[in-house]
GROMACS .gro file of C-alpha atoms in nm:
model
  300
    1MET     CA    1  -5.490   7.349   3.057
    2LEU     CA    2  -5.259   7.063   2.945
    3ILE     CA    3  -5.035   6.945   3.232
    4THR     CA    4  -4.687   6.833   3.126
    5GLN     CA    5  -4.418   6.625   3.298
    6SER     CA    6  -4.048   6.625   3.237
    7CYS     CA    7  -3.917   6.356   3.014
    8ARG     CA    8  -3.600   6.169   3.103
    9PHE     CA    9  -3.448   6.292   2.780
   10GLY     CA   10  -3.506   6.653   2.869
   11GLY     CA   11  -3.829   6.715   2.679
   12ARG     CA   12  -4.184   6.758   2.799
   13VAL     CA   13  -4.450   6.479   2.791
   14SER     CA   14  -4.823   6.547   2.817
   15SER     CA   15  -4.981   6.388   3.123
   16CYS     CA   16  -5.263   6.257   2.901
   17ILE     CA   17  -5.004   6.065   2.695
   18LEU     CA   18  -4.844   5.886   2.994
   19PRO     CA   19  -5.115   5.624   3.052
   20SER     CA   20  -5.094   5.534   2.676
   21LEU     CA   21  -4.723   5.495   2.695
   22PHE     CA   22  -4.759   5.277   3.004
   23ARG     CA   23  -5.006   5.053   2.829
   24LEU     CA   24  -4.787   5.030   2.530
   25PHE     CA   25  -4.473   4.928   2.721
   26SER     CA   26  -4.669   4.686   2.940
   27SER     CA   27  -4.814   4.519   2.631
   28SER     CA   28  -4.474   4.502   2.469
   29SER     CA   29  -4.312   4.345   2.781
   30SER     CA   30  -4.587   4.083   2.803
   31SER     CA   31  -4.550   3.989   2.439
   32MET     CA   32  -4.174   3.963   2.479
   33ALA     CA   33  -4.215   3.722   2.769
   34LYS     CA   34  -4.451   3.509   2.578
   35SER     CA   35  -4.337   3.554   2.217
   36LYS     CA   36  -4.390   3.325   1.925
   37PHE     CA   37  -4.037   3.184   1.973
   38GLU     CA   38  -4.110   3.047   2.314
   39TYR     CA   39  -4.203   2.712   2.166
   40VAL     CA   40  -3.838   2.616   2.152
   41ARG     CA   41  -3.838   2.549   2.520
   42ASN     CA   42  -4.043   2.231   2.437
   43PHE     CA   43  -3.719   2.092   2.289
   44GLU     CA   44  -3.569   2.074   2.632
   45THR     CA   45  -3.574   1.723   2.778
   46ASP     CA   46  -3.666   1.648   3.139
   47ASP     CA   47  -3.345   1.544   3.322
   48THR     CA   48  -3.480   1.549   3.675
   49CYS     CA   49  -3.313   1.279   3.879
   50LEU     CA   50  -3.531   1.013   4.040
   51ARG     CA   51  -3.620   1.093   4.399
   52ASN     CA   52  -3.482   0.892   4.697
   53CYS     CA   53  -3.161   0.811   4.509
   54TYR     CA   54  -2.805   0.919   4.575
   55ILE     CA   55  -2.693   1.141   4.285
   56VAL     CA   56  -2.329   1.079   4.202
   57VAL     CA   57  -2.141   1.323   3.980
   58ARG     CA   58  -1.808   1.182   3.863
   59LEU     CA   59  -1.545   1.407   3.703
   60ASP     CA   60  -1.252   1.278   3.502
   61GLY     CA   61  -0.954   1.466   3.374
   62ARG     CA   62  -0.972   1.506   2.995
   63ASN     CA   63  -0.654   1.395   2.821
   64PHE     CA   64  -0.468   1.416   3.147
   65HIS     CA   65  -0.180   1.187   3.039
   66LYS     CA   66  -0.077   1.470   2.803
   67PHE     CA   67  -0.147   1.734   3.073
   68ALA     CA   68   0.073   1.551   3.325
   69GLU     CA   69   0.355   1.514   3.069
   70GLN     CA   70   0.353   1.880   2.970
   71HIS     CA   71   0.342   1.989   3.335
   72LYS     CA   72   0.612   1.742   3.434
   73PHE     CA   73   0.420   1.557   3.698
   74THR     CA   74   0.634   1.328   3.912
   75LYS     CA   75   0.592   0.957   3.834
   76PRO     CA   76   0.420   0.741   3.954
   77ASN     CA   77   0.244   0.989   4.181
   78ASP     CA   78   0.278   1.366   4.211
   79ASP     CA   79   0.166   1.482   4.559
   80ARG     CA   80   0.134   1.841   4.433
   81ALA     CA   81  -0.122   1.730   4.176
   82LEU     CA   82  -0.312   1.512   4.420
   83GLY     CA   83  -0.317   1.795   4.672
   84LEU     CA   84  -0.454   2.023   4.404
   85MET     CA   85  -0.730   1.775   4.325
   86LYS     CA   86  -0.824   1.740   4.693
   87ARG     CA   87  -0.834   2.122   4.736
   88SER     CA   88  -1.057   2.166   4.430
   89ALA     CA   89  -1.285   1.890   4.555
   90ARG     CA   90  -1.309   2.060   4.898
   91SER     CA   91  -1.406   2.378   4.719
   92VAL     CA   92  -1.688   2.198   4.540
   93MET     CA   93  -1.819   2.052   4.875
   94GLU     CA   94  -1.799   2.391   5.048
   95GLU     CA   95  -2.010   2.545   4.766
   96LEU     CA   96  -2.258   2.259   4.753
   97GLU     CA   97  -2.325   2.143   5.107
   98ASP     CA   98  -2.566   1.872   5.000
   99ILE     CA   99  -2.262   1.669   4.892
  100THR     CA  100  -2.233   1.417   5.174
  101ILE     CA  101  -1.908   1.239   5.067
  102ALA     CA  102  -1.659   1.262   4.789
  103TYR     CA  103  -1.393   1.021   4.670
  104GLY     CA  104  -1.099   1.089   4.448
  105GLN     CA  105  -0.782   0.930   4.300
  106SER     CA  106  -0.554   1.016   4.016
  107ASP     CA  107  -0.736   1.255   3.788
  108GLU     CA  108  -1.095   1.173   3.898
  109PHE     CA  109  -1.326   1.269   4.178
  110SER     CA  110  -1.681   1.149   4.262
  111PHE     CA  111  -1.925   1.366   4.445
  112VAL     CA  112  -2.228   1.205   4.622
  113PHE     CA  113  -2.539   1.424   4.676
  114LYS     CA  114  -2.756   1.297   4.961
  115ARG     CA  115  -3.085   1.130   4.865
  116SER     CA  116  -3.302   1.403   4.998
  117SER     CA  117  -3.121   1.685   4.809
  118THR     CA  118  -3.335   1.926   4.618
  119TRP     CA  119  -3.044   2.138   4.483
  120PHE     CA  120  -3.120   2.273   4.132
  121LYS     CA  121  -3.453   2.083   4.147
  122ARG     CA  122  -3.240   1.766   4.104
  123ARG     CA  123  -3.172   1.842   3.736
  124ALA     CA  124  -2.874   1.627   3.627
  125SER     CA  125  -2.742   1.885   3.378
  126LYS     CA  126  -2.740   2.161   3.640
  127LEU     CA  127  -2.574   1.946   3.904
  128MET     CA  128  -2.305   1.815   3.673
  129THR     CA  129  -2.221   2.149   3.510
  130HIS     CA  130  -2.208   2.326   3.848
  131VAL     CA  131  -1.971   2.062   3.994
  132ALA     CA  132  -1.753   2.056   3.676
  133SER     CA  133  -1.725   2.436   3.656
  134GLN     CA  134  -1.659   2.482   4.027
  135PHE     CA  135  -1.400   2.206   4.025
  136SER     CA  136  -1.220   2.337   3.699
  137SER     CA  137  -1.210   2.700   3.815
  138SER     CA  138  -1.078   2.591   4.157
  139TYR     CA  139  -0.799   2.387   3.990
  140VAL     CA  140  -0.681   2.689   3.812
  141PHE     CA  141  -0.735   2.928   4.105
  142TYR     CA  142  -0.530   2.708   4.346
  143TRP     CA  143  -0.266   2.604   4.108
  144LYS     CA  144   0.006   2.832   4.248
  145GLU     CA  145  -0.067   2.717   4.600
  146PHE     CA  146   0.066   2.372   4.507
  147PHE     CA  147   0.291   2.428   4.211
  148GLY     CA  148   0.447   2.765   4.311
  149GLU     CA  149   0.604   2.952   4.014
  150GLN     CA  150   0.567   2.667   3.770
  151PRO     CA  151   0.331   2.807   3.514
  152LEU     CA  152  -0.001   2.655   3.413
  153LEU     CA  153   0.052   2.614   3.045
  154TYR     CA  154  -0.316   2.581   2.955
  155PRO     CA  155  -0.649   2.525   3.126
  156PRO     CA  156  -0.735   2.175   3.236
  157GLY     CA  157  -1.053   2.004   3.117
  158PHE     CA  158  -1.281   1.773   3.306
  159ASP     CA  159  -1.575   1.572   3.170
  160GLY     CA  160  -1.863   1.461   3.398
  161ARG     CA  161  -2.139   1.206   3.428
  162VAL     CA  162  -2.437   1.150   3.650
  163VAL     CA  163  -2.538   0.817   3.797
  164LEU     CA  164  -2.809   0.734   4.039
  165TYR     CA  165  -2.779   0.473   4.316
  166PRO     CA  166  -3.099   0.378   4.504
  167SER     CA  167  -2.950   0.206   4.809
  168ASN     CA  168  -2.669   0.234   5.060
  169HIS     CA  169  -2.546  -0.103   4.949
  170ASN     CA  170  -2.525   0.018   4.581
  171LEU     CA  171  -2.348   0.340   4.673
  172LYS     CA  172  -2.092   0.167   4.890
  173ASP     CA  173  -2.032  -0.085   4.612
  174TYR     CA  174  -1.970   0.202   4.373
  175LEU     CA  175  -1.715   0.371   4.603
  176SER     CA  176  -1.559   0.034   4.668
  177TRP     CA  177  -1.524  -0.007   4.288
  178ARG     CA  178  -1.349   0.329   4.257
  179GLN     CA  179  -1.107   0.246   4.545
  180ALA     CA  180  -1.036  -0.098   4.412
  181ASP     CA  181  -0.955   0.079   4.082
  182CYS     CA  182  -0.716   0.311   4.267
  183HIS     CA  183  -0.542   0.009   4.417
  184ILE     CA  184  -0.504  -0.170   4.084
  185ASN     CA  185  -0.379   0.135   3.893
  186ASN     CA  186  -0.146   0.249   4.160
  187LEU     CA  187   0.022  -0.100   4.209
  188TYR     CA  188   0.079  -0.131   3.834
  189ASN     CA  189   0.216   0.231   3.814
  190THR     CA  190   0.437   0.180   4.115
  191VAL     CA  191   0.597  -0.140   3.972
  192PHE     CA  192   0.609   0.006   3.620
  193TRP     CA  193   0.793   0.319   3.707
  194THR     CA  194   1.021   0.145   3.959
  195LEU     CA  195   1.128  -0.089   3.683
  196VAL     CA  196   1.198   0.216   3.460
  197GLN     CA  197   1.352   0.459   3.710
  198ARG     CA  198   1.545   0.210   3.930
  199GLY     CA  199   1.562  -0.103   3.713
  200GLY     CA  200   1.692   0.073   3.406
  201LEU     CA  201   1.418  -0.072   3.175
  202THR     CA  202   1.260   0.128   2.887
  203THR     CA  203   0.889   0.193   2.914
  204ALA     CA  204   0.831  -0.072   2.638
  205GLN     CA  205   1.038  -0.327   2.830
  206ALA     CA  206   0.865  -0.256   3.162
  207GLU     CA  207   0.528  -0.299   2.987
  208ASP     CA  208   0.635  -0.635   2.844
  209ARG     CA  209   0.767  -0.745   3.185
  210LEU     CA  210   0.430  -0.684   3.347
  211LYS     CA  211   0.210  -0.844   3.089
  212GLY     CA  212  -0.005  -1.112   3.240
  213THR     CA  213   0.120  -1.055   3.596
  214LEU     CA  214  -0.120  -1.074   3.897
  215ALA     CA  215  -0.116  -0.842   4.210
  216ALA     CA  216   0.101  -1.105   4.389
  217ASP     CA  217   0.351  -1.107   4.106
  218LYS     CA  218   0.383  -0.725   4.112
  219ASN     CA  219   0.426  -0.724   4.496
  220GLU     CA  220   0.697  -0.991   4.455
  221ILE     CA  221   0.888  -0.786   4.193
  222LEU     CA  222   0.886  -0.481   4.424
  223PHE     CA  223   0.994  -0.676   4.728
  224SER     CA  224   1.250  -0.921   4.587
  225GLU     CA  225   1.415  -0.691   4.339
  226PHE     CA  226   1.384  -0.343   4.501
  227ASP     CA  227   1.317  -0.418   4.874
  228ILE     CA  228   0.986  -0.228   4.855
  229ASN     CA  229   0.696  -0.344   5.063
  230TYR     CA  230   0.387  -0.208   4.883
  231ASN     CA  231   0.183  -0.196   5.199
  232ASN     CA  232   0.424   0.061   5.338
  233GLU     CA  233   0.368   0.304   5.047
  234SER     CA  234   0.174   0.623   5.113
  235ALA     CA  235  -0.193   0.559   5.201
  236LEU     CA  236  -0.276   0.863   4.987
  237HIS     CA  237  -0.145   0.672   4.682
  238ARG     CA  238  -0.286   0.331   4.773
  239LYS     CA  239  -0.626   0.430   4.907
  240GLY     CA  240  -0.715   0.764   4.744
  241THR     CA  241  -0.885   1.055   4.917
  242THR     CA  242  -1.217   1.043   5.092
  243LEU     CA  243  -1.379   1.372   5.193
  244ILE     CA  244  -1.670   1.399   5.445
  245TRP     CA  245  -1.831   1.666   5.652
  246GLU     CA  246  -1.749   1.654   6.030
  247LYS     CA  247  -1.810   1.872   6.324
  248ARG     CA  248  -1.505   1.999   6.494
  249ASP     CA  249  -1.469   2.225   6.799
  250GLU     CA  250  -1.281   2.545   6.732
  251THR     CA  251  -1.164   2.781   7.010
  252VAL     CA  252  -1.136   3.152   6.935
  253VAL     CA  253  -1.056   3.442   7.155
  254LYS     CA  254  -1.324   3.695   7.191
  255ARG     CA  255  -1.300   4.033   7.366
  256VAL     CA  256  -1.582   4.102   7.605
  257LYS     CA  257  -1.672   4.402   7.817
  258LEU     CA  258  -1.708   4.336   8.193
  259PRO     CA  259  -1.955   4.515   8.429
  260ASN     CA  260  -1.686   4.740   8.556
  261GLU     CA  261  -1.619   4.858   8.194
  262GLU     CA  262  -1.298   4.666   8.170
  263GLU     CA  263  -1.239   4.446   7.861
  264LYS     CA  264  -1.107   4.096   7.879
  265ASP     CA  265  -1.015   3.827   7.630
  266VAL     CA  266  -1.228   3.513   7.681
  267PRO     CA  267  -1.176   3.184   7.487
  268VAL     CA  268  -1.496   3.074   7.322
  269THR     CA  269  -1.542   2.728   7.181
  270ARG     CA  270  -1.776   2.670   6.885
  271SER     CA  271  -1.874   2.362   6.693
  272ARG     CA  272  -1.843   2.402   6.322
  273ARG     CA  273  -1.886   2.168   6.018
  274ARG     CA  274  -1.578   2.130   5.810
  275VAL     CA  275  -1.470   1.916   5.523
  276GLU     CA  276  -1.221   1.658   5.647
  277ALA     CA  277  -0.997   1.434   5.433
  278TYR     CA  278  -0.919   1.060   5.499
  279HIS     CA  279  -0.682   0.829   5.324
  280CYS     CA  280  -0.817   0.496   5.445
  281ASP     CA  281  -1.004   0.180   5.346
  282ILE     CA  282  -1.368   0.242   5.256
  283ILE     CA  283  -1.441  -0.110   5.121
  284GLY     CA  284  -1.468  -0.264   5.465
  285GLU     CA  285  -1.727  -0.167   5.727
  286GLN     CA  286  -1.502   0.011   5.975
  287PHE     CA  287  -1.515   0.351   5.802
  288TRP     CA  288  -1.900   0.343   5.773
  289GLU     CA  289  -1.938   0.238   6.135
  290GLU     CA  290  -1.714   0.526   6.250
  291HIS     CA  291  -1.898   0.771   6.031
  292PRO     CA  292  -2.269   0.677   6.046
  293ASP     CA  293  -2.394   1.025   5.945
  294VAL     CA  294  -2.253   1.004   5.594
  295LEU     CA  295  -2.534   0.784   5.463
  296GLU     CA  296  -2.905   0.822   5.506
  297GLU     CA  297  -3.121   0.530   5.613
  298ASP     CA  298  -3.257   0.302   5.338
  299GLY     CA  299  -3.631   0.332   5.281
  300CYS     CA  300  -3.647   0.697   5.372
   0.00000   0.00000   0.00000
């Protein structure tokens, strides 16, 4: 007697046919997994980052001069835009906890993965694309938090690069370079827009006025002509934003049941890691002495 079994399509399938069907589909799946087209994987290049090196992913806003103009950013600095950059960077760090420190200014942010990180098997393309996509999507997601009802006219774009630094000295020099760049650019922009907004110059005239000037000359223009001491300007604008992980004690109220069946609110203190922001000098040694856990020991 031929035993049959219900088919998922409502018909009847002979039990003696089932093993043959199983072998057919197993063979088909195996051939699909290793098809004749699989050779194309050989075209992929190995982009594994060298071990025992800090991995730095730096993002820069693409064509952000136009983006800032069309969204009417305040000159020379728009605190809403800087706050949004900081919030987006925090989102990246919270998603990728192997980022030990991040530094940002203007329309750029650098993210430093610790030397021992094995995220995405240290593949540069994976790290860069994940950081860029998380940052970009966060920028759009948190836009209203900083710009209110002002509409986002079109999605922002950020390009990225990956650079390896083998020692603490190299990494600190890299971050110092970016902060020095922040100072140079912000001093120029501060003087430039002060000449335009308060001095009545056109942008072309302001540009001509600043040609060939040194930092001391720019400081003198601000102080003697506009009574502005550059050192008193916002540290956020002069120093940029540094993000690091820190342990902070948080106290929450927890309801507990006592032996006599009564319930009572009891304060409970817990230590949690959070991303904290600093607007301070990172070129000197003080910051690194105060936060020794940011860097790993050389030679590890």
